[in-house]
XYZ file of C-alpha atoms in Angstrom:
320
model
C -14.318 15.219 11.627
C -13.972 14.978 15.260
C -10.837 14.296 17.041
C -10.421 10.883 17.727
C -11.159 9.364 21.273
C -9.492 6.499 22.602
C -12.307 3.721 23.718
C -12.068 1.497 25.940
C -11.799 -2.525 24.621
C -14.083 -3.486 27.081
C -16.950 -1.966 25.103
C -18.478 -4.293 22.505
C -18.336 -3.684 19.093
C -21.518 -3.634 18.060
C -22.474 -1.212 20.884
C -20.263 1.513 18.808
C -21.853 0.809 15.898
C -25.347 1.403 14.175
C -27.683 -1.961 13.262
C -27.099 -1.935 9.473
C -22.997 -2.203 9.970
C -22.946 -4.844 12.549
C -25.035 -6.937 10.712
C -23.013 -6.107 7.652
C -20.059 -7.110 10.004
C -21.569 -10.597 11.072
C -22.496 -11.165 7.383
C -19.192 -11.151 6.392
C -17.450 -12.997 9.109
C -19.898 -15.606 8.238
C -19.168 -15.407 4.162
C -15.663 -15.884 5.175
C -15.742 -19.371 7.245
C -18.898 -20.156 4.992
C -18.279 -19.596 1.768
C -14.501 -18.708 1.695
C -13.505 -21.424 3.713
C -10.863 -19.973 5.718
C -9.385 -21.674 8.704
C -11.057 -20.450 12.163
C -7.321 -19.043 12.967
C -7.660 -17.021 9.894
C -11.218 -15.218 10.731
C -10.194 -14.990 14.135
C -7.437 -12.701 12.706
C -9.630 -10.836 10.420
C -12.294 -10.014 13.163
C -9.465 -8.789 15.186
C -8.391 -6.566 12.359
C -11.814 -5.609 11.562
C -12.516 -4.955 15.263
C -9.655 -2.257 15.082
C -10.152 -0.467 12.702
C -14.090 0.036 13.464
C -13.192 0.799 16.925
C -10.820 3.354 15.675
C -13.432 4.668 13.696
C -16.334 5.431 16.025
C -14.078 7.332 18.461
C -12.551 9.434 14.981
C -16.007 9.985 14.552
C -17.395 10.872 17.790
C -20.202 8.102 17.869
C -21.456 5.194 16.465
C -20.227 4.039 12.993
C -22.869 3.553 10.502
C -22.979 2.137 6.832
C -23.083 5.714 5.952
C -20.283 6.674 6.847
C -18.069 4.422 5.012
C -18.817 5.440 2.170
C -17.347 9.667 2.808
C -14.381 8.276 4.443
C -11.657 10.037 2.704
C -7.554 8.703 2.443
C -6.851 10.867 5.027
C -8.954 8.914 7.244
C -7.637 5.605 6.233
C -4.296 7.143 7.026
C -5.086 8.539 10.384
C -6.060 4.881 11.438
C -2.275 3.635 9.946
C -0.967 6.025 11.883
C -2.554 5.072 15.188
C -1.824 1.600 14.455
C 2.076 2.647 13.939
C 2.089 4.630 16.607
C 0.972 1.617 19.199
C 4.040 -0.445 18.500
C 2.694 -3.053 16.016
C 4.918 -4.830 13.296
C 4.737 -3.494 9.391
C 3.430 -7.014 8.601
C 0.717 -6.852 11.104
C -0.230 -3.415 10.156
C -0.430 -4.623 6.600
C -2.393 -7.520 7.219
C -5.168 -5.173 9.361
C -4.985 -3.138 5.882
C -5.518 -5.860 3.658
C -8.180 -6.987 5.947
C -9.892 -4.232 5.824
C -9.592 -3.368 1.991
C -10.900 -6.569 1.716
C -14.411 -5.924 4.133
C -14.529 -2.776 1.914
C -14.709 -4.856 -1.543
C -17.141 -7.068 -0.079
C -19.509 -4.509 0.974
C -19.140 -2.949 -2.374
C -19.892 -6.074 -4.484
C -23.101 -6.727 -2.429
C -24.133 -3.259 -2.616
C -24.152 -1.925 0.515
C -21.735 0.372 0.260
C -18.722 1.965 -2.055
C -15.668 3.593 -0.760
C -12.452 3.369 -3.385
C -10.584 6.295 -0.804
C -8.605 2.934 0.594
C -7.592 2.176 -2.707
C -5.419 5.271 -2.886
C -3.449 3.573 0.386
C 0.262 2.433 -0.299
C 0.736 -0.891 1.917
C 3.711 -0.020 4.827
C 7.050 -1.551 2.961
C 8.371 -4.422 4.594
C 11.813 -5.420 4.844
C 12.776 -8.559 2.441
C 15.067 -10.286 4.595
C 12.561 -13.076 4.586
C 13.411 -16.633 4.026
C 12.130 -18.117 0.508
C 9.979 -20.457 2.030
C 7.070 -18.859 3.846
C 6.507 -19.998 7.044
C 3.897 -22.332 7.890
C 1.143 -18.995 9.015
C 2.151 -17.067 5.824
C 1.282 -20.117 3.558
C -1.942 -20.624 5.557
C -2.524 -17.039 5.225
C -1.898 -16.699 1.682
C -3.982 -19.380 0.589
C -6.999 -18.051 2.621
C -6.905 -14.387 1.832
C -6.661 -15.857 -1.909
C -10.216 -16.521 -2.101
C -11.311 -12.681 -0.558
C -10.085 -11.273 -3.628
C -12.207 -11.806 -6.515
C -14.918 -10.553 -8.020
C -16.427 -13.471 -8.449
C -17.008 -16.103 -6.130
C -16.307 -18.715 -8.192
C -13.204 -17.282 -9.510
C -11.803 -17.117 -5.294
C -12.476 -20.775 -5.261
C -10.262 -21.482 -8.095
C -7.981 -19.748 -6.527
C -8.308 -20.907 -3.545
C -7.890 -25.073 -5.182
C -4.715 -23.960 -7.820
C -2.697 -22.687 -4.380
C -3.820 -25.327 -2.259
C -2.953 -27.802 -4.882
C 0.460 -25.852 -4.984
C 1.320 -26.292 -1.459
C -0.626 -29.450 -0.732
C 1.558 -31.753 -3.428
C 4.772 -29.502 -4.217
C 3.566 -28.653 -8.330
C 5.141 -26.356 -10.337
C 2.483 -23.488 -11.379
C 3.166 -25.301 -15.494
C 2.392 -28.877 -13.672
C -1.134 -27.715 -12.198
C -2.259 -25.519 -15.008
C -1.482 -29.014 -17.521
C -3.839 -30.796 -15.372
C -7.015 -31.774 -17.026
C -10.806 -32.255 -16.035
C -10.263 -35.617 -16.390
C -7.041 -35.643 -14.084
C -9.240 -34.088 -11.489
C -8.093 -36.096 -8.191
C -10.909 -38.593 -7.110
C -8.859 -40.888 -4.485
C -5.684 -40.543 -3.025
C -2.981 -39.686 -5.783
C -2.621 -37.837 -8.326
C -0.772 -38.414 -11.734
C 1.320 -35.349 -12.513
C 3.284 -35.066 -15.818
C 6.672 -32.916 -15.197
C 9.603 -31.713 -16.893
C 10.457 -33.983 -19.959
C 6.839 -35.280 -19.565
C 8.126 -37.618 -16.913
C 4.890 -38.993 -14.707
C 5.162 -39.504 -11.187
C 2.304 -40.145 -8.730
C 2.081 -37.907 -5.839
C -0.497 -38.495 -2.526
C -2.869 -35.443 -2.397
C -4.881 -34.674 1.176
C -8.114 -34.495 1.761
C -8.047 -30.672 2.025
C -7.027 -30.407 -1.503
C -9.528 -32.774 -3.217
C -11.898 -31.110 -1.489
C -11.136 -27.378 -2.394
C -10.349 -28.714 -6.279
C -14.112 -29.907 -5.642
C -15.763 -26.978 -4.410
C -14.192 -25.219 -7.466
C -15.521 -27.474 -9.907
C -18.923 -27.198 -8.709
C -19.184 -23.431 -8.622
C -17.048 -23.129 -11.997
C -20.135 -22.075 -14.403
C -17.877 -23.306 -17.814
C -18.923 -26.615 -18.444
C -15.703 -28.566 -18.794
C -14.985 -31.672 -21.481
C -12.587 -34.599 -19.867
C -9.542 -33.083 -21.929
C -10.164 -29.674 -20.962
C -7.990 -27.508 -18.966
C -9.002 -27.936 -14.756
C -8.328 -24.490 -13.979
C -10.135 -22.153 -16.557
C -9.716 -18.641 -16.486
C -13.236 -15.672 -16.277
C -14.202 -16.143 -19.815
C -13.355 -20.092 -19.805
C -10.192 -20.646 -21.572
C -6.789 -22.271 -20.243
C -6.060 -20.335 -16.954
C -2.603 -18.804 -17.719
C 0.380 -18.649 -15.191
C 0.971 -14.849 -15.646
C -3.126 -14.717 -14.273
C -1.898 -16.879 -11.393
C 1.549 -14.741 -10.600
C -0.488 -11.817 -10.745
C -2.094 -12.889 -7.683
C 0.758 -13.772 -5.923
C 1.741 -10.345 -6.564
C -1.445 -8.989 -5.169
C -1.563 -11.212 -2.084
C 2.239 -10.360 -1.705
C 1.566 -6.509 -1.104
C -1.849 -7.211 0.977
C 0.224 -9.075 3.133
C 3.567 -7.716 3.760
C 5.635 -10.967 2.078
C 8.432 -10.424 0.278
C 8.891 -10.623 -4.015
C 10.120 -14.177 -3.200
C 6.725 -15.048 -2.280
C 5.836 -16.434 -5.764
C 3.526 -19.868 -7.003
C 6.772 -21.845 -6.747
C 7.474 -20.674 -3.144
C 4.491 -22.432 -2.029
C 5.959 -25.411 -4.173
C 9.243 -24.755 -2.137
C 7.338 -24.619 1.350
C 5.562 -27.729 0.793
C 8.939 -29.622 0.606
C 10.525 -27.030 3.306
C 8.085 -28.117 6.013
C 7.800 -31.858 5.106
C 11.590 -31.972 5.446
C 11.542 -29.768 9.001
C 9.423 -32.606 10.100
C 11.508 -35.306 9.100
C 10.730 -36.743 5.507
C 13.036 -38.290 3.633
C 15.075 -36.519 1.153
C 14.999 -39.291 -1.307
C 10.933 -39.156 -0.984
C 10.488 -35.441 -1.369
C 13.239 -35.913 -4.308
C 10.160 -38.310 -5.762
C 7.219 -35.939 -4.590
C 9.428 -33.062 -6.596
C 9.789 -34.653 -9.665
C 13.873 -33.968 -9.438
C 16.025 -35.307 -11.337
C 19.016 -35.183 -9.117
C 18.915 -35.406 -5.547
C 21.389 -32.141 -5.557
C 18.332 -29.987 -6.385
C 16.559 -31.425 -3.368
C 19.346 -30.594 -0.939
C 18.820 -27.007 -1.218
C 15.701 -27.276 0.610
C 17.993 -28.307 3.598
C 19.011 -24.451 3.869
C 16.063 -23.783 6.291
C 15.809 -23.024 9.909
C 14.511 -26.419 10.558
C 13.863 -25.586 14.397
C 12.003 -22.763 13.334
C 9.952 -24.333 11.504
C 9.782 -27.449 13.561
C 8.080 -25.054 16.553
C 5.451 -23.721 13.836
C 4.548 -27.063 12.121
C 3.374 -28.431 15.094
C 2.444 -31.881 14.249
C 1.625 -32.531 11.094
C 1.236 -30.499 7.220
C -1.356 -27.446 7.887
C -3.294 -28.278 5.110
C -4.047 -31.618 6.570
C -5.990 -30.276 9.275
């Protein structure tokens, strides 16, 4: 291949590439805010991403990037591109975002046949340091939650996703509390009844955002479900299991750069992390939690509430 050129950013993107992979390009920008649902923030980030690495590519190969050429791209390639990225100053979680970004463009184009490239695959994401706090910041739940639903093969399967993490971080569950839910405890107003530890019941507000990605689910889920069926069913139909669910965790962990704390109960532990940065009650989130003793609460005080007071803006990001 030819040397890489620098271009300028002042060129637009689809001038350095060929017809067939800037509409692929605006194809999937749209399937993300359409049909994934992410937040504008989100495919603002993954254009960026995207952006880069096509720019990169079209002055690697001397001229405009075409469908084509995806598909001979070869790990050294891939790794060529790290290195620029590395070698302009940008932050190992940044760099592995742009890579999980663009692994993910890569599997899209795949499943709708336009073109097949598993070189990437053979990429190790850049190691980041784990002297992260255990709950993720407000962006890194956000994040986590959107690049959930990139990751499936099936589109219905990303919504579930998309609903069982929402649900996670939207109401505070344990992983057990959401998988026990049943078709017939699917939220319809404002609350929802969860059964806990000991099979205590509390009743615990749940936002708009969440009933409404729990819906989506439901009406792309192709199982048909009984009222006393499981709400979250896994590919073939059955009970969704929590090792299916911590799987993904562990596969959005690596995409992403987040540490091994970054588990289904650390969005549990976020969603009482920022309510109490932004001034809830302890005793409430104590009831929203389902504790027992108020002692368990407390350690959610062990948080750089200013931190997270500048990041949570105004109110709980899923309520947007």
């Amino acid at each position: 291949m030819a040397a890489p050129a620098r271009l300028s950013r002042e060129v637009p993107l689809a001038d350095l590439l060929d017809s067939s992979l800037a509409k692929a390009v605006g194809n999937w920008q749209r399937w993300l805010s359409d049909e994934r649902r992410c937040s504008p923030h989100t495919c603002d980030a993954y254009a960026r991403d995207l952006d880069g690495f096509l720019r990169f590519l079209s002055g690697h190969l001397g001229g405009a990037a075409r469908l084509g050429d995806l598909e001979t791209l070869k790990p050294a390639d891939f790794r060529a591109w790290l290195a620029r990225l590395a070698g302009s100053g940008r932050k190992r979680t940044s760099t592995a975002r742009a890579l999980s970004v663009v692994r993910g463009f890569f599997a899209w184009l795949e499943r709708n046949g336009l073109a097949a490239n598993h070189a990437i695959r053979a990429l190790r994401t850049p190691k980041i340091p784990h002297s992260v706090p255990k709950a993720l910041t407000v962006g890194e739940a956000a994040e986590t939650i959107d690049m959930a639903g990139t990751m499936a093969a099936d589109d219905w399967i990303g919504l579930r996703d998309i609903a069982i993490l929402t649900l996670l971080y939207g109401c505070g569950l344990r992983i057990a509390e959401a998988l026990s839910l049943t078709r017939a405890e699917a939220p319809a107003g404002d609350v929802i009844t969860v059964t806990g530890k000991g099979n205590k019941q509390r009743m615990v507000p749940i936002l708009p955002v969440v009933r409404d990605a729990i819906d989506t689910y439901l009406n792309a889920c192709p199982w048909r479900m009984e009222p006393g069926d499981p709400l979250f069913v896994g590919a073939r139909g059955g009970p969704l299991r929590a090792r299916i669910v911590q799987r993904q965790m562990q596969a959005l962990r690596a995409l992403l750069g987040l540490p091994e704390t970054a588990t289904p109960h650390a969005l549990r532990h976020s969603f009482a992390t920022h309510l109490l940065a932004m001034g809830g009650d302890l005793r409430s989130i104590q009831e929203l939690l389902g504790h027992v003793s108020l002692s368990t609460t407390q350690r959610y005080t062990e948080v750089d509430a200013g931190r997270l007071l500048d990041e949570y803006r105004a109110t709980h990001p899923r309520a947007r």
